[in-house]
PDB file of C-alpha atoms in Angstrom:
ATOM      1  CA  MET S1436      37.483 -17.357 -76.755  1.00  0.00           C
ATOM      2  CA  THR S1437      33.916 -18.445 -76.860  1.00  0.00           C
ATOM      3  CA  TYR S1438      32.608 -21.550 -74.854  1.00  0.00           C
ATOM      4  CA  SER S1439      30.595 -23.641 -77.534  1.00  0.00           C
ATOM      5  CA  SER S1440      28.202 -25.922 -77.156  1.00  0.00           C
ATOM      6  CA  ALA S1441      30.661 -28.531 -78.372  1.00  0.00           C
ATOM      7  CA  ASP S1442      32.913 -27.661 -75.484  1.00  0.00           C
ATOM      8  CA  ARG S1443      30.168 -28.114 -72.715  1.00  0.00           C
ATOM      9  CA  VAL S1444      29.303 -31.654 -74.195  1.00  0.00           C
ATOM     10  CA  TYR S1445      32.957 -32.519 -74.134  1.00  0.00           C
ATOM     11  CA  ASP S1446      33.376 -31.296 -70.468  1.00  0.00           C
ATOM     12  CA  GLU S1447      30.226 -32.866 -69.357  1.00  0.00           C
ATOM     13  CA  VAL S1448      30.666 -36.147 -71.313  1.00  0.00           C
ATOM     14  CA  LYS S1449      34.219 -36.571 -70.289  1.00  0.00           C
ATOM     15  CA  GLU S1450      33.374 -35.783 -66.524  1.00  0.00           C
ATOM     16  CA  LEU S1451      30.844 -38.639 -66.510  1.00  0.00           C
ATOM     17  CA  ILE S1452      33.671 -41.029 -67.904  1.00  0.00           C
ATOM     18  CA  LEU S1453      35.998 -39.794 -65.404  1.00  0.00           C
ATOM     19  CA  THR S1454      33.373 -40.634 -62.779  1.00  0.00           C
ATOM     20  CA  CYS S1455      32.404 -43.945 -64.364  1.00  0.00           C
ATOM     21  CA  ASP S1456      28.850 -42.616 -64.574  1.00  0.00           C
ATOM     22  CA  LEU S1457      29.439 -43.631 -67.915  1.00  0.00           C
ATOM     23  CA  PRO S1458      31.649 -46.960 -67.363  1.00  0.00           C
ATOM     24  CA  GLY S1459      33.989 -48.368 -69.771  1.00  0.00           C
ATOM     25  CA  GLY S1460      32.376 -50.980 -71.873  1.00  0.00           C
ATOM     26  CA  GLU S1461      29.224 -48.726 -72.173  1.00  0.00           C
ATOM     27  CA  MET S1462      27.993 -47.886 -75.910  1.00  0.00           C
ATOM     28  CA  ILE S1463      26.347 -44.309 -76.045  1.00  0.00           C
ATOM     29  CA  SER S1464      24.783 -42.666 -79.211  1.00  0.00           C
ATOM     30  CA  GLU S1465      24.987 -39.188 -80.279  1.00  0.00           C
ATOM     31  CA  GLY S1466      21.129 -38.981 -80.232  1.00  0.00           C
ATOM     32  CA  GLU S1467      21.241 -39.953 -76.777  1.00  0.00           C
ATOM     33  CA  ILE S1468      23.799 -37.209 -75.544  1.00  0.00           C
ATOM     34  CA  ALA S1469      22.056 -34.661 -77.556  1.00  0.00           C
ATOM     35  CA  THR S1470      18.735 -35.203 -75.879  1.00  0.00           C
ATOM     36  CA  ARG S1471      20.435 -35.468 -72.316  1.00  0.00           C
ATOM     37  CA  PHE S1472      22.175 -32.225 -73.031  1.00  0.00           C
ATOM     38  CA  ASP S1473      19.546 -30.627 -75.144  1.00  0.00           C
ATOM     39  CA  VAL S1474      21.786 -29.751 -78.133  1.00  0.00           C
ATOM     40  CA  SER S1475      21.882 -30.678 -81.742  1.00  0.00           C
ATOM     41  CA  ARG S1476      23.918 -33.686 -82.924  1.00  0.00           C
ATOM     42  CA  THR S1477      26.491 -31.438 -84.285  1.00  0.00           C
ATOM     43  CA  PRO S1478      28.300 -30.160 -81.048  1.00  0.00           C
ATOM     44  CA  VAL S1479      28.054 -34.120 -79.690  1.00  0.00           C
ATOM     45  CA  ARG S1480      29.574 -35.327 -82.880  1.00  0.00           C
ATOM     46  CA  GLU S1481      32.525 -32.735 -82.445  1.00  0.00           C
ATOM     47  CA  ALA S1482      32.769 -33.548 -78.913  1.00  0.00           C
ATOM     48  CA  PHE S1483      32.816 -37.367 -79.544  1.00  0.00           C
ATOM     49  CA  LEU S1484      35.936 -36.802 -82.096  1.00  0.00           C
ATOM     50  CA  ARG S1485      37.638 -34.977 -79.514  1.00  0.00           C
ATOM     51  CA  LEU S1486      36.940 -37.597 -76.741  1.00  0.00           C
ATOM     52  CA  ALA S1487      37.690 -40.531 -79.375  1.00  0.00           C
ATOM     53  CA  ALA S1488      41.363 -38.429 -80.165  1.00  0.00           C
ATOM     54  CA  GLU S1489      42.353 -38.635 -76.427  1.00  0.00           C
ATOM     55  CA  GLY S1490      41.204 -42.333 -76.124  1.00  0.00           C
ATOM     56  CA  TRP S1491      38.556 -41.986 -74.057  1.00  0.00           C
ATOM     57  CA  MET S1492      35.868 -43.634 -76.527  1.00  0.00           C
ATOM     58  CA  ARG S1493      35.916 -45.269 -79.909  1.00  0.00           C
ATOM     59  CA  LEU S1494      33.585 -44.137 -82.469  1.00  0.00           C
ATOM     60  CA  TYR S1495      31.637 -47.037 -84.639  1.00  0.00           C
ATOM     61  CA  PRO S1496      29.587 -45.350 -87.830  1.00  0.00           C
ATOM     62  CA  LYS S1497      26.149 -45.987 -87.589  1.00  0.00           C
ATOM     63  CA  ARG S1498      26.384 -47.617 -84.132  1.00  0.00           C
ATOM     64  CA  GLY S1499      27.440 -45.031 -81.708  1.00  0.00           C
ATOM     65  CA  ALA S1500      30.676 -44.830 -79.315  1.00  0.00           C
ATOM     66  CA  LEU S1501      32.059 -47.281 -77.057  1.00  0.00           C
ATOM     67  CA  ILE S1502      33.418 -45.899 -73.784  1.00  0.00           C
ATOM     68  CA  VAL S1503      36.985 -47.370 -73.637  1.00  0.00           C
ATOM     69  CA  PRO S1504      37.215 -49.511 -70.647  1.00  0.00           C
ATOM     70  CA  ILE S1505      40.550 -49.438 -68.382  1.00  0.00           C
ATOM     71  CA  GLY S1506      42.850 -52.058 -69.634  1.00  0.00           C
ATOM     72  CA  GLU S1507      45.342 -53.856 -67.426  1.00  0.00           C
ATOM     73  CA  GLY S1508      48.196 -52.343 -69.331  1.00  0.00           C
ATOM     74  CA  GLU S1509      47.181 -48.683 -69.410  1.00  0.00           C
ATOM     75  CA  ALA S1510      46.408 -49.129 -65.498  1.00  0.00           C
ATOM     76  CA  ARG S1511      49.963 -50.383 -64.783  1.00  0.00           C
ATOM     77  CA  ASP S1512      51.455 -48.054 -66.958  1.00  0.00           C
ATOM     78  CA  VAL S1513      49.780 -45.051 -64.804  1.00  0.00           C
ATOM     79  CA  LEU S1514      50.535 -46.466 -61.759  1.00  0.00           C
ATOM     80  CA  ASP S1515      54.350 -46.858 -62.794  1.00  0.00           C
ATOM     81  CA  ALA S1516      54.284 -43.233 -64.078  1.00  0.00           C
ATOM     82  CA  ARG S1517      52.911 -41.571 -60.906  1.00  0.00           C
ATOM     83  CA  VAL S1518      55.408 -43.605 -58.748  1.00  0.00           C
ATOM     84  CA  LEU S1519      58.246 -41.953 -60.735  1.00  0.00           C
ATOM     85  CA  LEU S1520      56.890 -38.549 -60.754  1.00  0.00           C
ATOM     86  CA  GLU S1521      55.725 -38.419 -57.073  1.00  0.00           C
ATOM     87  CA  THR S1522      59.073 -39.782 -55.972  1.00  0.00           C
ATOM     88  CA  HIS S1523      61.130 -37.400 -58.120  1.00  0.00           C
ATOM     89  CA  ALA S1524      59.043 -34.509 -56.869  1.00  0.00           C
ATOM     90  CA  MET S1525      59.642 -35.830 -53.229  1.00  0.00           C
ATOM     91  CA  GLU S1526      63.432 -36.013 -53.843  1.00  0.00           C
ATOM     92  CA  SER S1527      63.295 -32.633 -55.640  1.00  0.00           C
ATOM     93  CA  VAL S1528      61.915 -30.804 -52.550  1.00  0.00           C
ATOM     94  CA  SER S1529      63.146 -33.042 -49.624  1.00  0.00           C
ATOM     95  CA  GLY S1530      66.289 -30.728 -48.658  1.00  0.00           C
ATOM     96  CA  ASP S1531      63.929 -27.521 -48.738  1.00  0.00           C
ATOM     97  CA  THR S1532      62.347 -27.272 -45.086  1.00  0.00           C
ATOM     98  CA  VAL S1533      60.139 -24.420 -45.778  1.00  0.00           C
ATOM     99  CA  ALA S1534      58.688 -26.222 -49.127  1.00  0.00           C
ATOM    100  CA  ILE S1535      58.317 -29.514 -46.965  1.00  0.00           C
ATOM    101  CA  ALA S1536      56.393 -27.565 -44.215  1.00  0.00           C
ATOM    102  CA  ALA S1537      54.101 -25.895 -46.973  1.00  0.00           C
ATOM    103  CA  LEU S1538      53.421 -28.994 -48.633  1.00  0.00           C
ATOM    104  CA  VAL S1539      52.579 -31.081 -45.288  1.00  0.00           C
ATOM    105  CA  GLY S1540      50.151 -28.101 -44.638  1.00  0.00           C
ATOM    106  CA  ARG S1541      48.376 -28.495 -47.824  1.00  0.00           C
ATOM    107  CA  LEU S1542      48.428 -32.275 -47.454  1.00  0.00           C
ATOM    108  CA  GLU S1543      47.011 -31.927 -44.325  1.00  0.00           C
ATOM    109  CA  ASP S1544      44.061 -29.480 -45.254  1.00  0.00           C
ATOM    110  CA  ASN S1545      43.453 -32.239 -48.100  1.00  0.00           C
ATOM    111  CA  LEU S1546      43.143 -34.824 -45.613  1.00  0.00           C
ATOM    112  CA  SER S1547      40.686 -32.863 -43.468  1.00  0.00           C
ATOM    113  CA  ARG S1548      38.395 -32.605 -46.670  1.00  0.00           C
ATOM    114  CA  HIS S1549      38.721 -35.972 -47.442  1.00  0.00           C
ATOM    115  CA  ARG S1550      37.956 -37.447 -44.130  1.00  0.00           C
ATOM    116  CA  LEU S1551      34.476 -35.244 -44.366  1.00  0.00           C
ATOM    117  CA  VAL S1552      33.616 -36.573 -47.613  1.00  0.00           C
ATOM    118  CA  ASP S1553      30.731 -39.176 -47.844  1.00  0.00           C
ATOM    119  CA  PRO S1554      32.424 -42.558 -49.160  1.00  0.00           C
ATOM    120  CA  ALA S1555      29.290 -42.638 -51.142  1.00  0.00           C
ATOM    121  CA  ASP S1556      30.011 -39.813 -53.191  1.00  0.00           C
ATOM    122  CA  ALA S1557      32.427 -41.475 -55.345  1.00  0.00           C
ATOM    123  CA  SER S1558      33.085 -38.872 -57.749  1.00  0.00           C
ATOM    124  CA  GLU S1559      34.080 -36.213 -54.722  1.00  0.00           C
ATOM    125  CA  PHE S1560      36.121 -38.737 -53.094  1.00  0.00           C
ATOM    126  CA  ALA S1561      38.173 -39.781 -56.066  1.00  0.00           C
ATOM    127  CA  ARG S1562      38.733 -35.855 -56.948  1.00  0.00           C
ATOM    128  CA  LEU S1563      40.243 -35.226 -53.489  1.00  0.00           C
ATOM    129  CA  ASP S1564      42.465 -38.351 -54.193  1.00  0.00           C
ATOM    130  CA  ALA S1565      43.965 -37.141 -57.149  1.00  0.00           C
ATOM    131  CA  GLU S1566      44.171 -33.494 -55.893  1.00  0.00           C
ATOM    132  CA  PHE S1567      46.317 -35.169 -52.715  1.00  0.00           C
ATOM    133  CA  HIS S1568      48.730 -36.692 -55.533  1.00  0.00           C
ATOM    134  CA  GLN S1569      48.996 -33.388 -57.490  1.00  0.00           C
ATOM    135  CA  LEU S1570      50.005 -31.573 -54.648  1.00  0.00           C
ATOM    136  CA  ILE S1571      53.056 -33.511 -54.251  1.00  0.00           C
ATOM    137  CA  VAL S1572      53.798 -33.500 -57.611  1.00  0.00           C
ATOM    138  CA  ALA S1573      53.140 -29.607 -57.696  1.00  0.00           C
ATOM    139  CA  ALA S1574      55.686 -29.430 -54.854  1.00  0.00           C
ATOM    140  CA  GLY S1575      58.664 -30.564 -57.037  1.00  0.00           C
ATOM    141  CA  ARG S1576      58.424 -27.215 -59.082  1.00  0.00           C
ATOM    142  CA  ASN S1577      59.031 -28.447 -62.410  1.00  0.00           C
ATOM    143  CA  GLY S1578      56.190 -27.141 -64.549  1.00  0.00           C
ATOM    144  CA  LEU S1579      56.481 -30.065 -67.476  1.00  0.00           C
ATOM    145  CA  LEU S1580      56.048 -32.722 -65.097  1.00  0.00           C
ATOM    146  CA  ALA S1581      53.175 -30.972 -63.175  1.00  0.00           C
ATOM    147  CA  ASP S1582      51.324 -30.497 -66.329  1.00  0.00           C
ATOM    148  CA  PHE S1583      51.880 -33.930 -67.448  1.00  0.00           C
ATOM    149  CA  TYR S1584      50.671 -35.323 -64.097  1.00  0.00           C
ATOM    150  CA  VAL S1585      47.433 -33.275 -64.208  1.00  0.00           C
ATOM    151  CA  SER S1586      46.608 -35.107 -67.440  1.00  0.00           C
ATOM    152  CA  LEU S1587      47.715 -38.379 -65.781  1.00  0.00           C
ATOM    153  CA  GLY S1588      45.472 -37.448 -62.848  1.00  0.00           C
ATOM    154  CA  GLU S1589      42.282 -37.725 -64.967  1.00  0.00           C
ATOM    155  CA  ARG S1590      43.090 -41.516 -65.729  1.00  0.00           C
ATOM    156  CA  HIS S1591      44.049 -41.778 -61.809  1.00  0.00           C
ATOM    157  CA  ARG S1592      40.880 -40.283 -60.927  1.00  0.00           C
ATOM    158  CA  ARG S1593      38.799 -42.816 -63.143  1.00  0.00           C
ATOM    159  CA  MET S1594      40.784 -45.515 -62.066  1.00  0.00           C
ATOM    160  CA  THR S1595      39.883 -44.695 -58.324  1.00  0.00           C
ATOM    161  CA  ALA S1596      36.115 -43.997 -59.062  1.00  0.00           C
ATOM    162  CA  GLU S1597      35.982 -47.398 -60.608  1.00  0.00           C
ATOM    163  CA  ARG S1598      37.822 -48.976 -57.764  1.00  0.00           C
ATOM    164  CA  LEU S1599      35.039 -47.397 -55.261  1.00  0.00           C
ATOM    165  CA  ARG S1600      32.092 -48.602 -57.240  1.00  0.00           C
ATOM    166  CA  HIS S1601      33.513 -52.373 -56.937  1.00  0.00           C
ATOM    167  CA  ASP S1602      34.631 -51.792 -53.180  1.00  0.00           C
ATOM    168  CA  PRO S1603      33.519 -48.800 -51.503  1.00  0.00           C
ATOM    169  CA  GLY S1604      35.248 -49.705 -48.123  1.00  0.00           C
ATOM    170  CA  ILE S1605      38.481 -49.076 -49.754  1.00  0.00           C
ATOM    171  CA  THR S1606      37.974 -45.397 -48.800  1.00  0.00           C
ATOM    172  CA  GLU S1607      39.292 -46.179 -45.548  1.00  0.00           C
ATOM    173  CA  ARG S1608      42.442 -47.645 -46.671  1.00  0.00           C
ATOM    174  CA  ILE S1609      42.784 -44.442 -49.111  1.00  0.00           C
ATOM    175  CA  VAL S1610      42.715 -41.868 -46.421  1.00  0.00           C
ATOM    176  CA  ALA S1611      44.827 -44.118 -43.881  1.00  0.00           C
ATOM    177  CA  ASP S1612      47.341 -44.465 -46.604  1.00  0.00           C
ATOM    178  CA  HIS S1613      47.533 -40.771 -47.280  1.00  0.00           C
ATOM    179  CA  ALA S1614      47.832 -39.972 -43.782  1.00  0.00           C
ATOM    180  CA  ASP S1615      51.159 -42.059 -43.635  1.00  0.00           C
ATOM    181  CA  LEU S1616      52.527 -40.551 -46.734  1.00  0.00           C
ATOM    182  CA  ALA S1617      51.773 -37.153 -45.582  1.00  0.00           C
ATOM    183  CA  GLN S1618      53.856 -38.069 -42.437  1.00  0.00           C
ATOM    184  CA  VAL S1619      56.843 -39.512 -44.304  1.00  0.00           C
ATOM    185  CA  VAL S1620      56.897 -36.007 -46.501  1.00  0.00           C
ATOM    186  CA  GLY S1621      57.049 -34.268 -43.164  1.00  0.00           C
ATOM    187  CA  VAL S1622      60.217 -35.791 -42.126  1.00  0.00           C
ATOM    188  CA  ALA S1623      61.516 -35.302 -45.891  1.00  0.00           C
ATOM    189  CA  ASP S1624      62.258 -39.415 -46.388  1.00  0.00           C
ATOM    190  CA  ALA S1625      62.355 -39.932 -50.057  1.00  0.00           C
ATOM    191  CA  THR S1626      63.086 -43.480 -49.793  1.00  0.00           C
ATOM    192  CA  ARG S1627      60.259 -44.252 -47.278  1.00  0.00           C
ATOM    193  CA  PHE S1628      57.976 -42.298 -49.489  1.00  0.00           C
ATOM    194  CA  ALA S1629      58.801 -44.136 -52.547  1.00  0.00           C
ATOM    195  CA  SER S1630      58.168 -47.492 -50.726  1.00  0.00           C
ATOM    196  CA  LEU S1631      55.074 -46.417 -49.032  1.00  0.00           C
ATOM    197  CA  LEU S1632      53.501 -44.689 -52.406  1.00  0.00           C
ATOM    198  CA  THR S1633      54.144 -48.112 -54.135  1.00  0.00           C
ATOM    199  CA  ALA S1634      52.505 -49.989 -51.424  1.00  0.00           C
ATOM    200  CA  HIS S1635      50.005 -47.815 -51.374  1.00  0.00           C
ATOM    201  CA  LEU S1636      49.003 -47.919 -55.152  1.00  0.00           C
ATOM    202  CA  THR S1637      49.289 -51.570 -55.551  1.00  0.00           C
ATOM    203  CA  GLY S1638      47.310 -51.936 -52.458  1.00  0.00           C
ATOM    204  CA  VAL S1639      44.187 -49.973 -53.574  1.00  0.00           C
ATOM    205  CA  HIS S1640      44.263 -50.770 -57.500  1.00  0.00           C
ATOM    206  CA  GLY S1641      45.690 -54.175 -57.523  1.00  0.00           C
ATOM    207  CA  THR S1642      48.352 -56.358 -56.028  1.00  0.00           C
ATOM    208  CA  ASP S1643      49.819 -56.811 -59.302  1.00  0.00           C
ATOM    209  CA  GLY S1644      49.731 -52.866 -60.178  1.00  0.00           C
ATOM    210  CA  SER S1645      46.692 -53.251 -62.056  1.00  0.00           C
ATOM    211  CA  ALA S1646      43.228 -51.604 -61.512  1.00  0.00           C
ATOM    212  CA  ALA S1647      40.958 -54.128 -59.592  1.00  0.00           C
TER     213      ALA S1647
END
């Protein structure tokens, strides 16, 4: 399958949305994006249609496209789904000492890389944040749930990137919480894991479960 201009524009614009370089509430035009990526308007239009179908933007004929903001309801739904999926994965793997040891190793590697990231690099920090949680779900060995969590992880990345732009200091809280979660994974305590995960997500993204 060839990688078309529309595919490239789709990927790059979506990445700008996920990193909040194109923040929610901003209007963009086909002409603006065509100039930015040195393409005609046709591939931009195709990319915009795909992004609109996925809910990332809303199209307004002759006016442009609105980057859909993260709504309170969406944020709460994402956090609820993450708790369910990650806790299920932890419960599934908790009786397998070999799998637990392997997962802890992967989480510790992620933490090592996470600690080296410049907090000002919101894009990379948010990517590693999402990777940490995806590693937990992948360890549950349920392919359907893992695939679903990857798509959910895109919304997770965007929420984290937005949070970092409002409060760069939250990076210390995120890394410290991840270290605590990795420790609990190591002792295979699924109940304690669920409690810590809920506290982590509500503490980072808002005390009521919505994005800050």
